[in-house]
Amino acid sequence: MATFLTAVVSIKATLFSFQPQTFTSLQSQTNALSLKPSPSFTKPISVSLPRMRLIPHATMETETETEENPRVYIGNIPRTVTNEQLTKIVEEHGAVEQVQVMYDKYSGRSRRFGFATMKSVEDANAVIEKLNGTTIEGREVKVNITERPIASSSSSSPDFPYKVYVGNLAKSVTKEMLESLFSEKGKVLSAKVSRVPGTSKSTGFGFVTFSSDEDVEAAILALNNSLLEGQKIRVNKA
């Protein structure tokens, strides 16, 4: 009997001593795992920030490049003139980026006008100087700088349709001078002298907006080929 009790006690002692050792071992392993840094957590943070900074910079550069090419309106051209033919005519007087004859989307017929995107303001002024008032297949063409891009261009602005183009301006001419001169012939709503992007240098042309078509016609009749700051100016519908 005494022998049996001793055996039981020794078994219990062995079991009791085994349990705390097992718990301590598991707890140590858990703590070691929780302190390990996760390599997958830090990796995307170091890569994503530089890529985000490059996107807006590239967009700004694209927008700046598209502002500098002047567009010339060429009106009253014959319906038979194609893009290729008009391109050859314009190329004789300046470097061309693109020429586009406008067609009616339903009939497919020419609308008797087009646009030429020139490589520089000097090229645009040369085309206006040489082509405005000349004849193509018996029709006298009208040529001037447009203020709006081709995508939204029309012969006039929907908000202020009574506008004239004023070309061959002296470098000293200001918008105040234009307002003063053209106010003698009608009610002027606004005047603008075009400037080389990023500078105060005049491009040699501008626009004047009137309140009525009668004022536009009166200004063209009275002021076309008149002198302003010692130079003959060209005035026609914008």
Short mmCIF file of C-alpha atoms in Angstrom, two decimals:
data_model
loop_
_atom_site.label_atom_id
_atom_site.label_comp_id
_atom_site.label_asym_id
_atom_site.label_seq_id
_atom_site.Cartn_x
_atom_site.Cartn_y
_atom_site.Cartn_z
CA MET A 1 0.00 0.00 0.00
CA ALA A 2 2.74 2.44 0.82
CA THR A 3 4.48 1.57 -2.35
CA PHE A 4 1.37 2.36 -4.43
CA LEU A 5 0.90 5.84 -2.88
CA THR A 6 4.47 6.78 -3.56
CA ALA A 7 4.08 5.93 -7.21
CA VAL A 8 0.98 8.11 -7.58
CA VAL A 9 2.62 11.09 -5.94
CA SER A 10 5.66 10.86 -8.19
CA ILE A 11 3.45 10.75 -11.30
CA LYS A 12 1.53 13.88 -10.22
CA ALA A 13 4.75 15.74 -9.56
CA THR A 14 6.04 14.88 -12.97
CA LEU A 15 2.87 16.07 -14.69
CA PHE A 16 2.83 19.34 -12.72
CA SER A 17 6.45 20.11 -13.56
CA PHE A 18 5.85 19.45 -17.32
CA GLN A 19 2.93 21.92 -17.80
CA PRO A 20 4.66 25.22 -16.81
CA GLN A 21 7.64 24.38 -19.02
CA THR A 22 5.36 23.90 -22.06
CA PHE A 23 3.45 27.19 -21.48
CA THR A 24 6.68 29.18 -21.09
CA SER A 25 8.07 27.76 -24.34
CA LEU A 26 4.92 28.65 -26.34
CA GLN A 27 4.79 32.18 -24.92
CA SER A 28 8.44 32.83 -25.88
CA GLN A 29 7.82 31.65 -29.44
CA THR A 30 4.73 33.88 -29.77
CA ASN A 31 6.58 36.98 -28.53
CA ALA A 32 9.45 36.33 -30.93
CA LEU A 33 7.05 36.10 -33.89
CA SER A 34 5.14 39.29 -32.97
CA LEU A 35 8.34 41.38 -32.87
CA LYS A 36 9.43 40.43 -36.43
CA PRO A 37 8.91 43.30 -38.95
CA SER A 38 6.80 42.47 -42.02
CA PRO A 39 8.80 42.94 -45.23
CA SER A 40 5.64 43.18 -47.34
CA PHE A 41 4.30 46.12 -45.31
CA THR A 42 7.19 48.55 -45.89
CA LYS A 43 7.91 47.76 -49.54
CA PRO A 44 5.03 49.63 -51.36
CA ILE A 45 5.45 52.85 -49.31
CA SER A 46 8.99 53.58 -50.52
CA VAL A 47 8.04 53.08 -54.20
CA SER A 48 4.67 54.85 -54.54
CA LEU A 49 5.59 58.40 -53.39
CA PRO A 50 8.08 59.32 -56.18
CA ARG A 51 5.74 58.00 -58.89
CA MET A 52 2.89 60.21 -57.68
CA ARG A 53 5.05 63.37 -57.87
CA LEU A 54 5.97 62.85 -61.55
CA ILE A 55 2.39 62.82 -62.92
CA PRO A 56 1.33 66.50 -62.48
CA HIS A 57 4.68 67.77 -63.75
CA ALA A 58 4.31 65.91 -67.05
CA THR A 59 0.77 67.25 -67.52
CA MET A 60 1.89 70.87 -67.03
CA GLU A 61 4.58 70.53 -69.69
CA THR A 62 2.06 69.21 -72.25
CA GLU A 63 -0.36 72.09 -71.63
CA THR A 64 2.36 74.72 -72.03
CA GLU A 65 3.53 73.39 -75.41
CA THR A 66 0.11 73.68 -77.02
CA GLU A 67 -0.33 77.43 -76.46
CA GLU A 68 2.37 78.80 -78.79
CA ASN A 69 1.20 77.84 -82.31
CA PRO A 70 -0.94 80.61 -83.87
CA ARG A 71 -3.87 79.66 -86.11
CA VAL A 72 -4.85 81.54 -89.22
CA TYR A 73 -8.41 81.74 -90.55
CA ILE A 74 -8.71 81.54 -94.35
CA GLY A 75 -12.20 82.44 -95.57
CA ASN A 76 -14.16 82.68 -98.83
CA ILE A 77 -12.17 79.91 -100.51
CA PRO A 78 -13.73 77.96 -103.42
CA ARG A 79 -15.58 74.75 -102.54
CA THR A 80 -13.23 72.77 -104.79
CA VAL A 81 -10.10 73.59 -102.73
CA THR A 82 -8.88 70.56 -100.74
CA ASN A 83 -6.64 70.29 -97.68
CA GLU A 84 -3.66 69.41 -99.90
CA GLN A 85 -4.22 72.35 -102.24
CA LEU A 86 -4.67 74.84 -99.39
CA THR A 87 -1.56 73.48 -97.67
CA LYS A 88 0.53 74.12 -100.80
CA ILE A 89 -0.80 77.68 -101.05
CA VAL A 90 -0.04 78.48 -97.39
CA GLU A 91 3.39 76.79 -97.41
CA GLU A 92 4.61 79.29 -100.01
CA HIS A 93 4.54 82.01 -97.33
CA GLY A 94 5.34 80.32 -94.01
CA ALA A 95 6.12 77.12 -92.10
CA VAL A 96 2.94 75.09 -91.53
CA GLU A 97 2.02 72.62 -88.79
CA GLN A 98 -1.45 71.70 -90.08
CA VAL A 99 -4.06 72.89 -92.59
CA GLN A 100 -7.74 71.96 -92.33
CA VAL A 101 -10.57 72.81 -94.74
CA MET A 102 -13.90 72.73 -92.90
CA TYR A 103 -16.63 70.50 -94.35
CA ASP A 104 -20.34 70.18 -93.59
CA LYS A 105 -20.81 66.94 -91.66
CA TYR A 106 -24.14 66.14 -93.36
CA SER A 107 -23.59 67.11 -97.01
CA GLY A 108 -19.81 66.65 -97.11
CA ARG A 109 -19.44 69.95 -98.98
CA SER A 110 -16.78 72.52 -98.16
CA ARG A 111 -17.96 75.38 -95.95
CA ARG A 112 -15.68 77.75 -97.92
CA PHE A 113 -13.21 78.34 -95.10
CA GLY A 114 -10.37 76.63 -93.30
CA PHE A 115 -7.61 77.03 -90.71
CA ALA A 116 -3.84 76.86 -90.90
CA THR A 117 -1.78 76.22 -87.76
CA MET A 118 1.56 77.94 -88.24
CA LYS A 119 4.89 77.21 -86.52
CA SER A 120 5.42 80.80 -85.31
CA VAL A 121 3.78 84.21 -85.08
CA GLU A 122 6.14 85.43 -87.81
CA ASP A 123 4.91 82.69 -90.15
CA ALA A 124 1.28 83.58 -89.37
CA ASN A 125 1.86 87.29 -90.02
CA ALA A 126 3.63 86.49 -93.31
CA VAL A 127 0.67 84.39 -94.52
CA ILE A 128 -1.78 87.17 -93.63
CA GLU A 129 0.39 89.77 -95.34
CA LYS A 130 0.73 87.76 -98.56
CA LEU A 131 -2.66 86.02 -98.87
CA ASN A 132 -5.27 88.39 -97.45
CA GLY A 133 -7.14 90.04 -100.33
CA THR A 134 -5.67 87.78 -103.02
CA THR A 135 -7.85 85.60 -105.27
CA ILE A 136 -8.08 81.81 -105.46
CA GLU A 137 -10.01 80.58 -108.51
CA GLY A 138 -11.69 83.96 -108.85
CA ARG A 139 -12.64 84.38 -105.16
CA GLU A 140 -11.08 87.03 -102.90
CA VAL A 141 -9.94 85.32 -99.70
CA LYS A 142 -9.93 86.80 -96.21
CA VAL A 143 -7.05 85.83 -93.93
CA ASN A 144 -6.49 86.69 -90.26
CA ILE A 145 -5.43 85.26 -86.90
CA THR A 146 -8.04 83.30 -84.96
CA GLU A 147 -8.39 83.73 -81.20
CA ARG A 148 -9.86 80.29 -80.51
CA PRO A 149 -8.54 76.75 -81.16
CA ILE A 150 -9.79 74.77 -84.18
CA ALA A 151 -11.94 72.48 -82.01
CA SER A 152 -14.19 75.36 -80.94
CA SER A 153 -13.59 77.78 -83.81
CA SER A 154 -16.31 79.54 -85.70
CA SER A 155 -16.43 82.78 -87.61
CA SER A 156 -17.41 84.54 -84.40
CA SER A 157 -17.64 83.99 -80.67
CA PRO A 158 -21.14 83.08 -79.38
CA ASP A 159 -20.81 85.41 -76.40
CA PHE A 160 -19.30 88.40 -78.26
CA PRO A 161 -19.92 87.84 -82.00
CA TYR A 162 -19.08 91.37 -83.18
CA LYS A 163 -15.31 91.27 -83.30
CA VAL A 164 -12.60 92.60 -85.61
CA TYR A 165 -9.03 91.48 -86.14
CA VAL A 166 -6.43 94.29 -86.14
CA GLY A 167 -3.12 93.36 -87.78
CA ASN A 168 0.28 94.93 -88.48
CA LEU A 169 0.31 96.72 -85.12
CA ALA A 170 3.41 98.61 -84.03
CA LYS A 171 5.14 97.14 -80.97
CA SER A 172 4.21 100.25 -78.96
CA VAL A 173 0.44 99.86 -79.42
CA THR A 174 -1.52 99.05 -76.24
CA LYS A 175 -5.09 97.90 -75.70
CA GLU A 176 -5.93 101.41 -74.43
CA MET A 177 -4.83 102.83 -77.79
CA LEU A 178 -7.05 100.35 -79.63
CA GLU A 179 -10.02 101.19 -77.40
CA SER A 180 -9.52 104.91 -77.98
CA LEU A 181 -9.18 104.58 -81.77
CA PHE A 182 -12.07 102.19 -82.35
CA SER A 183 -14.43 103.93 -79.90
CA GLU A 184 -14.67 106.72 -82.49
CA LYS A 185 -16.51 104.30 -84.81
CA GLY A 186 -18.76 102.40 -82.41
CA LYS A 187 -19.38 101.08 -78.92
CA VAL A 188 -16.31 99.07 -77.90
CA LEU A 189 -16.87 96.30 -75.33
CA SER A 190 -13.25 95.17 -75.09
CA ALA A 191 -9.86 95.38 -76.79
CA LYS A 192 -6.84 93.12 -76.63
CA VAL A 193 -3.28 93.18 -77.94
CA SER A 194 -1.87 89.65 -78.30
CA ARG A 195 1.41 88.97 -76.48
CA VAL A 196 4.10 86.32 -76.92
CA PRO A 197 3.38 83.68 -74.20
CA GLY A 198 5.35 84.35 -71.01
CA THR A 199 6.48 87.84 -72.11
CA SER A 200 5.12 91.38 -72.58
CA LYS A 201 6.25 91.44 -76.23
CA SER A 202 3.50 92.24 -78.75
CA THR A 203 2.85 89.70 -81.51
CA GLY A 204 1.75 92.52 -83.84
CA PHE A 205 -1.99 91.91 -83.84
CA GLY A 206 -5.05 92.28 -81.62
CA PHE A 207 -8.85 92.09 -81.39
CA VAL A 208 -11.61 94.61 -80.72
CA THR A 209 -15.14 93.57 -79.72
CA PHE A 210 -18.17 95.75 -80.51
CA SER A 211 -21.80 95.72 -79.45
CA SER A 212 -23.27 95.38 -82.95
CA ASP A 213 -22.49 94.25 -86.49
CA GLU A 214 -23.07 97.81 -87.74
CA ASP A 215 -20.20 99.03 -85.54
CA VAL A 216 -17.97 96.26 -86.94
CA GLU A 217 -18.71 97.27 -90.54
CA ALA A 218 -18.17 100.96 -89.74
CA ALA A 219 -14.81 100.26 -88.09
CA ILE A 220 -13.56 98.15 -91.00
CA LEU A 221 -14.66 100.73 -93.56
CA ALA A 222 -13.08 103.67 -91.70
CA LEU A 223 -9.94 102.18 -90.15
CA ASN A 224 -8.62 99.50 -92.49
CA ASN A 225 -5.25 100.71 -93.88
CA SER A 226 -5.29 103.71 -91.53
CA LEU A 227 -2.18 104.78 -89.61
CA LEU A 228 -1.60 103.89 -85.96
CA GLU A 229 1.77 104.68 -84.35
CA GLY A 230 3.26 105.17 -87.80
CA GLN A 231 2.11 101.85 -89.30
CA LYS A 232 -0.79 100.99 -91.60
CA ILE A 233 -3.12 98.61 -89.77
CA ARG A 234 -5.27 95.88 -91.30
CA VAL A 235 -8.82 95.60 -90.01
CA ASN A 236 -11.28 92.84 -90.91
CA LYS A 237 -13.83 90.55 -89.29
CA ALA A 238 -12.45 88.06 -86.77
#
